[in-house]
């Protein structure tokens, strides 16, 4: 997963650094074409269809308490990813 650092996904999102990793995937900081930093979550789990359906559903929501999803895509290795707003702050643990 660290191999994504420095790459450009979908010709639009330049992956800058790893934020964290868990059992289902990893989250990176990336820069979008407008120059803003975004969070890029890469899914490594087996339920790709569920990840896509949930991402599409959340992308349709607009509420101040929900992080906005900007895009869904697939990385070069075939893993699904989700581009969302980057929320500043530390780890919840």
XYZ file of C-alpha atoms in Angstrom:
93
model
C 0.000 0.000 0.000
C 2.895 2.463 0.584
C 3.587 2.138 -3.131
C 0.760 4.625 -3.813
C 2.742 7.504 -2.299
C 3.936 9.675 -5.185
C 1.514 8.209 -7.719
C -1.370 9.963 -9.465
C -4.691 8.113 -9.415
C -7.222 8.605 -12.180
C -4.981 11.314 -13.624
C -6.277 13.632 -10.907
C -5.228 12.716 -7.361
C -1.530 12.929 -6.446
C -0.961 10.716 -3.393
C 1.296 12.526 -0.932
C 1.535 10.494 2.286
C 0.026 7.679 4.303
C -2.254 8.785 7.162
C -3.092 5.388 8.588
C -3.705 1.742 7.887
C -6.155 -0.799 9.235
C -7.475 -4.265 8.545
C -9.706 -3.138 5.660
C -7.423 -0.639 3.934
C -5.387 2.532 4.176
C -6.022 6.271 4.133
C -3.723 8.711 2.358
C -3.479 12.459 1.987
C -3.687 13.402 -1.688
C -3.931 16.635 -3.665
C -6.774 17.122 -6.143
C -6.671 19.161 -9.404
C -7.940 22.279 -7.560
C -4.894 22.082 -5.252
C -6.807 21.135 -2.105
C -5.747 18.294 0.148
C -8.198 15.386 0.303
C -8.333 12.046 2.072
C -8.051 9.016 -0.193
C -9.290 5.774 1.363
C -8.202 2.555 -0.373
C -10.315 -0.515 0.360
C -8.568 -3.894 0.656
C -11.521 -5.905 1.956
C -13.417 -8.592 0.113
C -16.775 -6.791 -0.069
C -15.941 -4.366 -2.897
C -19.562 -4.052 -3.998
C -20.665 -3.024 -0.510
C -17.872 -0.412 -0.343
C -18.975 1.027 -3.697
C -22.699 1.065 -2.805
C -22.042 2.736 0.562
C -19.717 5.282 -1.042
C -22.289 6.171 -3.708
C -25.010 6.517 -1.051
C -22.915 8.785 1.184
C -21.822 10.875 -1.829
C -25.475 11.869 -2.316
C -25.742 13.202 1.254
C -25.056 16.796 2.169
C -24.815 17.509 5.891
C -22.272 19.357 8.027
C -21.799 16.246 10.193
C -20.898 13.979 7.247
C -17.598 14.097 5.377
C -18.258 14.840 1.704
C -17.271 12.133 -0.791
C -15.898 13.660 -3.982
C -15.186 10.564 -6.086
C -14.930 6.777 -6.231
C -12.414 4.928 -8.377
C -10.071 1.968 -8.765
C -6.304 2.057 -8.194
C -3.812 0.370 -10.573
C -3.947 -2.855 -8.528
C -7.744 -3.025 -8.800
C -8.564 -1.830 -5.285
C -11.514 0.507 -4.872
C -10.821 3.932 -3.439
C -12.887 6.833 -2.167
C -11.830 10.491 -2.284
C -13.305 12.605 0.499
C -12.812 15.820 2.399
C -9.792 15.843 4.670
C -10.789 16.540 8.275
C -7.952 18.073 10.305
C -7.134 16.623 13.692
C -5.504 13.677 15.336
C -6.330 10.009 15.659
C -9.451 9.151 17.634
C -7.639 6.642 19.805
